[in-house]
Amino acid sequence: GGGGGGGGGEVTLFTQASLNGSRNNQEISRVSLSGVLKELKGEEEDFDEVKMKYSLAHTYADRVMDSPKFKFYRLEVESCYYVGGFGVGAKWVDCEEYGKSEPDILAKESRGICEKINSENVDDLLNVGSHILEVEGITAAKLTGIDRLGMDVRVTYEGKRNKEFTDEFRIGFRIPIMSTEDAKSETLKIFQEAWEKGEE
């Protein structure tokens, strides 16, 4: 990021999901948060909470925070841009909604679940693409994300003139999940439904 002269503190923070077994960075979802960087002066309502979170995350935080050169800054987000991955939708996200959002219950486990399913359930994912999402000419299917409300499946298929296309689909769970075990159970139900539809 950078501040366009005058020390306004305008920055953009770019972050993306881990590679999740992908060899191509462009396949991965990412978000850019733009806004103004403001120094925290110590009078803010949540200043003690910010210090505590920092000290829990960093081993030598207490020593560093004692330095007069050390300062905390907060990014006041003014715009939020989300990209689902290469060939998949991108959109502006409402800043107020972003501000109210909280980490999903599966945030830490999502990567491991995706990797496991992508390596062990290839046929199940193809069935989901063919029989639940009803994509014709499917050549590949991959679980790209999973959270308490559902899962994201990226499907590659052959279209007109043998051209390959990629789309990302969202499949909701019947009920919001409360644990990793619930996520496995709901995912297996979706796989079972796909197999049953394929048998019809």
CSV table of C-alpha atoms in Angstrom, one decimal:
chain,number,residue,atom,x,y,z
A,1,GLY,CA,0.0,0.0,0.0
A,2,GLY,CA,1.0,3.6,0.0
A,3,GLY,CA,-0.1,7.1,1.0
A,4,GLY,CA,-0.4,9.4,-2.0
A,5,GLY,CA,1.5,12.3,-0.4
A,6,GLY,CA,0.4,14.4,2.6
A,7,GLY,CA,0.7,11.5,5.0
A,8,GLY,CA,-2.9,10.5,4.8
A,9,GLY,CA,-2.0,6.9,5.6
A,10,GLU,CA,-4.0,5.4,2.7
A,11,VAL,CA,-3.2,1.7,2.3
A,12,THR,CA,-4.4,-1.5,0.8
A,13,LEU,CA,-4.0,-4.8,2.6
A,14,PHE,CA,-4.1,-7.8,0.3
A,15,THR,CA,-4.6,-11.3,1.7
A,16,GLN,CA,-5.4,-14.6,0.2
A,17,ALA,CA,-6.3,-18.1,1.3
A,18,SER,CA,-3.5,-20.7,1.6
A,19,LEU,CA,-2.7,-22.7,-1.5
A,20,ASN,CA,-4.8,-25.6,-0.3
A,21,GLY,CA,-3.1,-28.1,-2.6
A,22,SER,CA,-3.3,-25.8,-5.6
A,23,ARG,CA,-0.2,-25.1,-7.7
A,24,ASN,CA,-1.8,-21.9,-9.2
A,25,ASN,CA,-2.1,-18.7,-7.1
A,26,GLN,CA,-4.8,-17.4,-9.4
A,27,GLU,CA,-7.1,-20.2,-8.5
A,28,ILE,CA,-7.2,-19.0,-4.8
A,29,SER,CA,-9.8,-16.7,-3.3
A,30,ARG,CA,-8.4,-13.4,-2.1
A,31,VAL,CA,-9.5,-10.0,-0.7
A,32,SER,CA,-8.2,-6.5,-0.8
A,33,LEU,CA,-9.1,-4.1,2.1
A,34,SER,CA,-8.4,-0.4,1.4
A,35,GLY,CA,-8.7,2.5,3.8
A,36,VAL,CA,-6.9,4.8,6.1
A,37,LEU,CA,-4.2,3.7,8.6
A,38,LYS,CA,-4.7,5.4,12.0
A,39,GLU,CA,-2.3,5.3,14.9
A,40,LEU,CA,-3.8,4.1,18.2
A,41,LYS,CA,-3.0,6.6,21.0
A,42,GLY,CA,-3.9,4.4,24.0
A,43,GLU,CA,-7.2,6.1,24.8
A,44,GLU,CA,-9.3,3.8,22.6
A,45,GLU,CA,-12.0,1.7,24.3
A,46,ASP,CA,-10.4,-1.5,23.0
A,47,PHE,CA,-6.7,-0.6,23.4
A,48,ASP,CA,-6.1,-3.0,26.3
A,49,GLU,CA,-7.7,-5.8,24.2
A,50,VAL,CA,-5.5,-5.0,21.2
A,51,LYS,CA,-2.4,-5.1,23.4
A,52,MET,CA,-3.5,-8.4,25.0
A,53,LYS,CA,-4.2,-10.0,21.6
A,54,TYR,CA,-0.8,-8.9,20.2
A,55,SER,CA,1.0,-10.3,23.3
A,56,LEU,CA,-0.7,-13.6,22.9
A,57,ALA,CA,0.2,-13.9,19.3
A,58,HIS,CA,3.8,-12.8,19.6
A,59,THR,CA,6.3,-14.4,22.0
A,60,TYR,CA,8.5,-11.3,22.6
A,61,ALA,CA,5.6,-8.8,22.4
A,62,ASP,CA,6.0,-7.4,26.0
A,63,ARG,CA,9.6,-6.4,25.4
A,64,VAL,CA,8.8,-4.9,22.0
A,65,MET,CA,5.8,-3.0,23.3
A,66,ASP,CA,7.9,-1.2,26.0
A,67,SER,CA,9.9,0.6,23.3
A,68,PRO,CA,8.9,4.2,22.7
A,69,LYS,CA,9.3,3.5,18.9
A,70,PHE,CA,6.6,0.9,19.0
A,71,LYS,CA,3.1,1.9,17.9
A,72,PHE,CA,-0.2,0.2,17.1
A,73,TYR,CA,-2.2,1.1,14.0
A,74,ARG,CA,-5.7,0.3,12.9
A,75,LEU,CA,-6.9,0.0,9.3
A,76,GLU,CA,-10.2,1.8,9.0
A,77,VAL,CA,-11.6,-0.1,6.0
A,78,GLU,CA,-13.3,2.1,3.3
A,79,SER,CA,-13.6,-0.5,0.6
A,80,CYS,CA,-13.4,-4.3,0.4
A,81,TYR,CA,-12.9,-6.2,-2.9
A,82,TYR,CA,-13.3,-10.0,-3.0
A,83,VAL,CA,-12.1,-12.3,-5.8
A,84,GLY,CA,-13.3,-15.9,-5.8
A,85,GLY,CA,-10.4,-17.2,-7.9
A,86,PHE,CA,-9.4,-17.3,-11.6
A,87,GLY,CA,-12.5,-17.4,-13.8
A,88,VAL,CA,-14.8,-17.1,-10.8
A,89,GLY,CA,-16.8,-14.1,-9.7
A,90,ALA,CA,-15.4,-11.0,-8.0
A,91,LYS,CA,-17.3,-8.3,-6.1
A,92,TRP,CA,-17.3,-5.4,-3.8
A,93,VAL,CA,-18.3,-6.3,-0.3
A,94,ASP,CA,-20.3,-3.9,1.9
A,95,CYS,CA,-17.9,-2.4,4.5
A,96,GLU,CA,-20.5,-2.5,7.3
A,97,GLU,CA,-21.2,-6.2,6.7
A,98,TYR,CA,-17.4,-6.8,6.6
A,99,GLY,CA,-17.1,-5.0,9.9
A,100,LYS,CA,-19.7,-7.1,11.6
A,101,SER,CA,-18.4,-10.4,10.3
A,102,GLU,CA,-16.7,-13.0,12.6
A,103,PRO,CA,-14.4,-15.9,11.9
A,104,ASP,CA,-16.3,-19.0,10.9
A,105,ILE,CA,-16.3,-22.0,13.3
A,106,LEU,CA,-14.4,-24.0,10.7
A,107,ALA,CA,-11.9,-21.3,9.8
A,108,LYS,CA,-8.9,-23.2,11.2
A,109,GLU,CA,-10.0,-26.6,10.0
A,110,SER,CA,-11.2,-25.7,6.5
A,111,ARG,CA,-7.9,-26.2,4.7
A,112,GLY,CA,-7.4,-29.6,6.1
A,113,ILE,CA,-10.9,-30.7,5.4
A,114,CYS,CA,-10.6,-29.5,1.8
A,115,GLU,CA,-7.3,-31.3,1.3
A,116,LYS,CA,-8.6,-34.5,2.7
A,117,ILE,CA,-11.8,-34.5,0.6
A,118,ASN,CA,-9.9,-33.5,-2.6
A,119,SER,CA,-7.5,-36.4,-2.3
A,120,GLU,CA,-10.0,-39.0,-1.0
A,121,ASN,CA,-13.3,-38.2,-2.5
A,122,VAL,CA,-12.6,-37.3,-6.2
A,123,ASP,CA,-15.5,-39.5,-7.5
A,124,ASP,CA,-17.9,-38.0,-5.0
A,125,LEU,CA,-17.0,-34.5,-6.0
A,126,LEU,CA,-17.5,-35.4,-9.7
A,127,ASN,CA,-20.9,-36.9,-8.8
A,128,VAL,CA,-21.9,-33.7,-7.0
A,129,GLY,CA,-21.0,-31.7,-10.1
A,130,SER,CA,-22.9,-34.0,-12.4
A,131,HIS,CA,-26.0,-34.9,-10.4
A,132,ILE,CA,-26.5,-32.1,-7.9
A,133,LEU,CA,-25.1,-29.1,-9.8
A,134,GLU,CA,-26.2,-30.7,-13.1
A,135,VAL,CA,-23.1,-29.6,-15.0
A,136,GLU,CA,-22.6,-31.5,-18.3
A,137,GLY,CA,-19.3,-32.5,-19.7
A,138,ILE,CA,-17.6,-32.2,-16.3
A,139,THR,CA,-13.8,-32.9,-16.3
A,140,ALA,CA,-12.8,-31.9,-12.8
A,141,ALA,CA,-14.4,-30.9,-9.5
A,142,LYS,CA,-12.6,-29.5,-6.4
A,143,LEU,CA,-13.7,-28.5,-2.9
A,144,THR,CA,-12.3,-24.9,-2.5
A,145,GLY,CA,-13.9,-24.0,0.8
A,146,ILE,CA,-16.1,-25.2,3.6
A,147,ASP,CA,-17.7,-23.3,6.4
A,148,ARG,CA,-20.6,-23.6,8.9
A,149,LEU,CA,-23.2,-22.8,6.2
A,150,GLY,CA,-22.0,-24.9,3.3
A,151,MET,CA,-19.3,-25.7,0.8
A,152,ASP,CA,-17.8,-24.2,-2.3
A,153,VAL,CA,-17.1,-26.5,-5.3
A,154,ARG,CA,-15.1,-25.4,-8.3
A,155,VAL,CA,-16.2,-27.3,-11.4
A,156,THR,CA,-14.3,-27.5,-14.8
A,157,TYR,CA,-16.3,-28.7,-17.8
A,158,GLU,CA,-16.1,-28.9,-21.5
A,159,GLY,CA,-18.4,-26.5,-23.4
A,160,LYS,CA,-18.9,-25.6,-27.0
A,161,ARG,CA,-16.1,-26.2,-29.5
A,162,ASN,CA,-14.3,-28.3,-26.8
A,163,LYS,CA,-13.5,-25.2,-24.8
A,164,GLU,CA,-12.9,-25.6,-21.0
A,165,PHE,CA,-14.9,-23.5,-18.6
A,166,THR,CA,-14.7,-23.2,-14.8
A,167,ASP,CA,-17.5,-22.2,-12.5
A,168,GLU,CA,-17.7,-22.1,-8.7
A,169,PHE,CA,-20.9,-23.2,-7.0
A,170,ARG,CA,-22.1,-22.8,-3.4
A,171,ILE,CA,-23.9,-25.8,-1.8
A,172,GLY,CA,-25.6,-25.0,1.4
A,173,PHE,CA,-25.9,-27.4,4.3
A,174,ARG,CA,-29.4,-28.2,5.6
A,175,ILE,CA,-28.6,-26.9,9.0
A,176,PRO,CA,-25.7,-24.7,10.3
A,177,ILE,CA,-23.0,-26.9,11.6
A,178,MET,CA,-21.4,-26.6,15.1
A,179,SER,CA,-18.3,-28.7,14.8
A,180,THR,CA,-15.9,-30.4,12.4
A,181,GLU,CA,-17.8,-33.7,12.9
A,182,ASP,CA,-21.0,-32.0,11.8
A,183,ALA,CA,-19.2,-30.7,8.7
A,184,LYS,CA,-18.1,-34.3,7.8
A,185,SER,CA,-21.6,-35.6,8.4
A,186,GLU,CA,-23.3,-32.9,6.2
A,187,THR,CA,-20.7,-33.4,3.4
A,188,LEU,CA,-21.3,-37.2,3.4
A,189,LYS,CA,-25.1,-36.5,3.1
A,190,ILE,CA,-24.4,-34.4,0.0
A,191,PHE,CA,-22.2,-37.1,-1.5
A,192,GLN,CA,-24.9,-39.7,-0.7
A,193,GLU,CA,-27.6,-37.6,-2.3
A,194,ALA,CA,-25.4,-37.3,-5.4
A,195,TRP,CA,-24.9,-41.0,-5.7
A,196,GLU,CA,-28.6,-41.7,-5.3
A,197,LYS,CA,-29.5,-39.1,-8.0
A,198,GLY,CA,-26.9,-40.8,-10.2
A,199,GLU,CA,-28.6,-44.1,-9.7
A,200,GLU,CA,-32.1,-42.8,-10.7
